[in-house]
Short mmCIF file of C-alpha atoms in Angstrom, two decimals:
data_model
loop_
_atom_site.label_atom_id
_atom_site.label_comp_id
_atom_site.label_asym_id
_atom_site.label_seq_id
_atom_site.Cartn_x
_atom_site.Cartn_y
_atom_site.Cartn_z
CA UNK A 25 -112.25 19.64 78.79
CA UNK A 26 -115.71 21.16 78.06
CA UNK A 27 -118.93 18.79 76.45
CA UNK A 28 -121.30 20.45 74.44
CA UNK A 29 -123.72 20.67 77.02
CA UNK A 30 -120.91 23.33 79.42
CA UNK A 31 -121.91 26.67 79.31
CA UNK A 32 -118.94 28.77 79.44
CA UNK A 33 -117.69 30.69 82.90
CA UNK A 34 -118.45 34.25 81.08
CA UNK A 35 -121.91 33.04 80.51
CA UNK A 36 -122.55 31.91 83.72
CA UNK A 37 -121.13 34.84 85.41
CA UNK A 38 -123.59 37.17 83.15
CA UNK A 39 -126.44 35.27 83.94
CA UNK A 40 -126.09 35.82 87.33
CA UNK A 41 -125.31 39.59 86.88
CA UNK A 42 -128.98 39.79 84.89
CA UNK A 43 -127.42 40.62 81.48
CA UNK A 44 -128.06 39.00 78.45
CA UNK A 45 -125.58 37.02 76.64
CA UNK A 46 -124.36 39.08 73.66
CA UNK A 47 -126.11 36.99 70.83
CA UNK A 48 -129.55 37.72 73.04
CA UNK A 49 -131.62 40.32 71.80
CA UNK A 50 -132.91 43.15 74.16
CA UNK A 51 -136.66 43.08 74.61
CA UNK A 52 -138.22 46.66 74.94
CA UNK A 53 -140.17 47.58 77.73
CA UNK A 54 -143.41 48.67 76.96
CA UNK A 55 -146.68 49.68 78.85
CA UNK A 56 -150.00 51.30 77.86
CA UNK A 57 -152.03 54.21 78.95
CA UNK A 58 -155.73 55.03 77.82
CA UNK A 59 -156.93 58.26 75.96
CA UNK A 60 -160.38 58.75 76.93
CA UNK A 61 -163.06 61.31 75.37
CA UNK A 62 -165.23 62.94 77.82
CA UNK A 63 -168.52 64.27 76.78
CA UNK A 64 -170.05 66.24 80.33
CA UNK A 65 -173.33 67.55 79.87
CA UNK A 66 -174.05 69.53 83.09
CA UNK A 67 -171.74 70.68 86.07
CA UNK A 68 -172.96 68.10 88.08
CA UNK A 69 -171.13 65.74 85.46
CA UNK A 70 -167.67 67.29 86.00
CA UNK A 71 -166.97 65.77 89.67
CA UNK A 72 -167.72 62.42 88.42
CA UNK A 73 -165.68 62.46 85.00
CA UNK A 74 -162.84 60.10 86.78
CA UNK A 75 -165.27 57.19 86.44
CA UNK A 76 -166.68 55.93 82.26
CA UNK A 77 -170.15 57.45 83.33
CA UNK A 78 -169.24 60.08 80.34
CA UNK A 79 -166.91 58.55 78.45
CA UNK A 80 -167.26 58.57 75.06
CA UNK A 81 -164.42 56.83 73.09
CA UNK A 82 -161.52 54.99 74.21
CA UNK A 83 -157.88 53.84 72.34
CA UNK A 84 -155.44 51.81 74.15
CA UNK A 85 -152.23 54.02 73.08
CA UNK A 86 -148.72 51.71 73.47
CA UNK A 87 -145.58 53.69 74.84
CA UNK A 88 -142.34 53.00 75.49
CA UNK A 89 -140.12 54.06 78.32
CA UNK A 90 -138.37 56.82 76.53
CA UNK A 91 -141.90 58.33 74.65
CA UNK A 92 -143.10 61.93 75.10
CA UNK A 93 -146.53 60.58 76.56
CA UNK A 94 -144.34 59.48 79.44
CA UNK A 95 -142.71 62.80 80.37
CA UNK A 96 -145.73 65.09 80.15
CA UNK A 97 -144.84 66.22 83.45
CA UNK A 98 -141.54 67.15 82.86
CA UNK A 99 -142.21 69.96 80.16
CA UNK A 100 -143.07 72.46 82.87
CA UNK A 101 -139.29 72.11 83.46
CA UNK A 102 -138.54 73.39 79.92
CA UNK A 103 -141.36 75.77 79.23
CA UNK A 104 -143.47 78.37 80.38
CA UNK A 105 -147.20 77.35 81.95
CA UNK A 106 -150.26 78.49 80.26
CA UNK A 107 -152.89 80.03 81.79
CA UNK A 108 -156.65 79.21 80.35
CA UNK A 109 -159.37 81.20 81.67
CA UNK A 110 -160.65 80.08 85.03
CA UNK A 111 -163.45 76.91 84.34
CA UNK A 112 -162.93 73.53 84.28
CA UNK A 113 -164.43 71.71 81.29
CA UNK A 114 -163.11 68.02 81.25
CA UNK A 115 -162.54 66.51 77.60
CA UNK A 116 -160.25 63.92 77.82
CA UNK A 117 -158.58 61.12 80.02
CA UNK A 118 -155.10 60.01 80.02
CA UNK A 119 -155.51 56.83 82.51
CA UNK A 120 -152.15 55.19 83.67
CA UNK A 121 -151.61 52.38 85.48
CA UNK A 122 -151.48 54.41 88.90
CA UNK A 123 -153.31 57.38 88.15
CA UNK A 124 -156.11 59.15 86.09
CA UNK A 125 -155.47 62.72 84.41
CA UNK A 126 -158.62 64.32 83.80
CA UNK A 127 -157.97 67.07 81.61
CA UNK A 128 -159.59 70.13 80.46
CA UNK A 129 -158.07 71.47 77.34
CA UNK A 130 -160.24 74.54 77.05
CA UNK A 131 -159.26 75.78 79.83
CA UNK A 132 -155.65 74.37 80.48
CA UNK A 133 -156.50 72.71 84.05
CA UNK A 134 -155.55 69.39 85.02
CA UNK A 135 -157.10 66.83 87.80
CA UNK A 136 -155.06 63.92 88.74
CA UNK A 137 -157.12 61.09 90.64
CA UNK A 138 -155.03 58.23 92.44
CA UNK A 139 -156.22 54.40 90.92
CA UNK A 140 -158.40 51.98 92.95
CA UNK A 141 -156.47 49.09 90.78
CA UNK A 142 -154.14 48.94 87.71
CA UNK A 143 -156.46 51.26 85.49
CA UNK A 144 -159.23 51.88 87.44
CA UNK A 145 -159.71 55.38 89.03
CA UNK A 146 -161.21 56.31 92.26
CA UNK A 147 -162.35 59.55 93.75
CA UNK A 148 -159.35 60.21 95.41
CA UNK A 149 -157.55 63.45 94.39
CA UNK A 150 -153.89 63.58 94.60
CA UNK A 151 -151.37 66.16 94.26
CA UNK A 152 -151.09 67.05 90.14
CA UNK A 153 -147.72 67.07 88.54
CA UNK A 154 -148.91 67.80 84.80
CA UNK A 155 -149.32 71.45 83.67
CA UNK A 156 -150.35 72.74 80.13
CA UNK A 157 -147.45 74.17 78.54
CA UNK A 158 -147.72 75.09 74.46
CA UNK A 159 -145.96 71.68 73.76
CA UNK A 160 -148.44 69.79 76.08
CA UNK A 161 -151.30 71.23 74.35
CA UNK A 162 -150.26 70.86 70.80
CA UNK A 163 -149.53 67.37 71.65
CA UNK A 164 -152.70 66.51 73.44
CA UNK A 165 -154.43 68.42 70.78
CA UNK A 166 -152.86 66.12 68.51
CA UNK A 167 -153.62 62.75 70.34
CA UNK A 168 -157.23 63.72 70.79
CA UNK A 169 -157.96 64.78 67.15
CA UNK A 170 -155.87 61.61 65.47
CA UNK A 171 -158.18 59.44 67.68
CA UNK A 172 -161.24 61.21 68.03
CA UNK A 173 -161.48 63.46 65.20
CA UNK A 174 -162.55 67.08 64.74
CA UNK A 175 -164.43 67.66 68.33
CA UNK A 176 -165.33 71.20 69.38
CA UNK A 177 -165.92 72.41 73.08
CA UNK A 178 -168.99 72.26 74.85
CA UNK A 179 -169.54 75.91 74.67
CA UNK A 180 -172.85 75.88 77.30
CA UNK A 181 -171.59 73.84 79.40
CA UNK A 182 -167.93 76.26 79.94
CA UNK A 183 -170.39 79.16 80.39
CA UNK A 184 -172.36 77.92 83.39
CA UNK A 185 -168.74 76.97 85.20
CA UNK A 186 -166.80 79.70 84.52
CA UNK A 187 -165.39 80.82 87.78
CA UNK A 188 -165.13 84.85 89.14
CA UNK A 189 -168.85 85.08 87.20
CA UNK A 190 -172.15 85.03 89.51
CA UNK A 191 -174.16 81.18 88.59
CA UNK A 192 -177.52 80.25 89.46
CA UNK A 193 -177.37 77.82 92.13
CA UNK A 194 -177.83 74.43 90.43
CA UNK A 195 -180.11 71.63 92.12
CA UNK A 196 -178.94 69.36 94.96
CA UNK A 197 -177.55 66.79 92.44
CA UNK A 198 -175.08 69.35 90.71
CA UNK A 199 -173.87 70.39 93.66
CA UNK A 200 -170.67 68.07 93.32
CA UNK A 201 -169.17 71.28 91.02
CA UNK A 202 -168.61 72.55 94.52
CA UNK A 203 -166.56 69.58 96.14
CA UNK A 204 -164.11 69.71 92.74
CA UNK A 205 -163.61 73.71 92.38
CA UNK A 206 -162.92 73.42 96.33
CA UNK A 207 -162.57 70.87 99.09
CA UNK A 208 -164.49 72.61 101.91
CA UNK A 209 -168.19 73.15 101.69
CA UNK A 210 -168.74 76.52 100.27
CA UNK A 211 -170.59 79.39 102.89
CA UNK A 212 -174.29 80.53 102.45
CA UNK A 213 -172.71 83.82 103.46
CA UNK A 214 -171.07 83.84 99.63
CA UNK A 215 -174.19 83.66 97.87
CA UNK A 216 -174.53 86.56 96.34
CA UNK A 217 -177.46 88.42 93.94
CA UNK A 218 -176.81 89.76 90.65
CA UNK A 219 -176.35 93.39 90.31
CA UNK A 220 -178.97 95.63 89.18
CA UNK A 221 -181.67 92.50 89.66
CA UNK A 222 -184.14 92.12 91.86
CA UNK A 223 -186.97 88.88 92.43
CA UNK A 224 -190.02 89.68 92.01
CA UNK A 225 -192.33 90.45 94.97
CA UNK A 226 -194.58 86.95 94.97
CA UNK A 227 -191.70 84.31 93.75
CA UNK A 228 -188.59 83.18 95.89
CA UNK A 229 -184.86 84.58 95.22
CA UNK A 230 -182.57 82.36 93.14
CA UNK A 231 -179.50 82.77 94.68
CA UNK A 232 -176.45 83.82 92.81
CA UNK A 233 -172.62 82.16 93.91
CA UNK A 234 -169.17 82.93 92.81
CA UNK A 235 -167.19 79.78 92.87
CA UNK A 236 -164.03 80.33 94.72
CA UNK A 237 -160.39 78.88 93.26
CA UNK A 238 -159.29 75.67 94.40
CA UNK A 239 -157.07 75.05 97.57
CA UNK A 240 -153.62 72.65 96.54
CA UNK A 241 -153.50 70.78 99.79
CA UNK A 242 -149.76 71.09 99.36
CA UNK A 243 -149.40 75.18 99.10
CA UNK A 244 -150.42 76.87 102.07
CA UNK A 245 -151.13 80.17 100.23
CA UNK A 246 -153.16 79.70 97.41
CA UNK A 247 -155.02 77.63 94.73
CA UNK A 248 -153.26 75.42 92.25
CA UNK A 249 -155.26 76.97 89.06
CA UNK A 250 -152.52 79.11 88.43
#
């Protein structure tokens, strides 16, 4: 004969399955992510936008297992890439538990960086699994202006790194634009001089270079812009 304090076999057999008796209610599993607004001001700012040197506002955004935010990646699956015009303009973060998206909505390019601890980014690039489709747009577009409001594009700053286009080489401190846009150390050889002008006779030559596309480590024959 069972006492009150016997817990039936069913139960017991349940509990040591991991399943919750049926008068226990299923807790959701939950876990957060960060939105971050970036605010670069010069093209020596974009390398470093994986660290809060030019963040600007933050929101801790809940999710669930099953939300969109979760299967950003996925969409590519579903729908056609698009293609922004070749610059990278950072204006938001979507920081994970893992890994850092730095994104650049303007011109539909994505960065993922690999996290130094639970939330925390580091400078190490890893291979990038999220790619702007129209229903990762809309829905980033959505996230940043529910959070941050109405916030245009930094329309200097996209047309000093706008790749394919001749820029003035930028002081010794800027030159960080080259490490993210590509890996290897770009070649004096590529510097070239605008066409139809020339320096004048008594001041030095500011040399003109066309940023090359960047290198994805893991496709042997070409950059990962497109």
């Amino acid at each position: 004969m069972m006492n009150r304090f016997s817990v039936p076999v069913w139960g017991l057999i349940l509990l040591m399955l991991g399943l919750a008796l049926p008068a226990q209610a299923q807790v959701e599993e939950l876990d957060r992510v960060y939105l971050v607004r970036l605010d670069p001001q010069k093209p020596g700012d974009i390398a470093r936008c994986y660290t809060d040197l030019f963040d600007k506002g933050k929101v801790e955004l809940i999710y669930a297992f099953e939300d969109s935010i979760n299967y950003l990646s996925d969409i590519i699956y579903e729908e056609e890439a698009i293609y922004g015009p070749e610059c990278f303009v950072p204006d938001l973060k979507l920081v994970f538990r893992q890994y850092t998206y730095v994104l650049s909505t303007y011109c539909s390019k994505v960065i993922k960086y690999k996290n130094a601890s639970p939330y925390v980014p580091s400078s190490t690039r890893i291979k990038n699994d999220l790619v702007f489709t129209p229903s990762v747009l809309e829905f980033i577009k959505r996230l940043k202006k529910k959070h941050f409001g109405q916030v245009g594009h930094n329309e200097v700053l996209i047309s000093q790194v706008i790749t394919g286009e001749p820029l003035e080489e930028y002081k010794e401190d800027d030159l960080d634009l080259d490490l993210l846009l590509n890996e290897d150390q770009l070649d004096e050889d590529e510097d070239l001089e605008l066409e139809g002008e020339k320096p004048a006779a008594n001041r030095p030559r500011k040399k003109k270079r066309v940023l090359p596309e960047e290198k994805d480590p893991d496709d042997p024959d070409g950059g990962n812009w497109e």
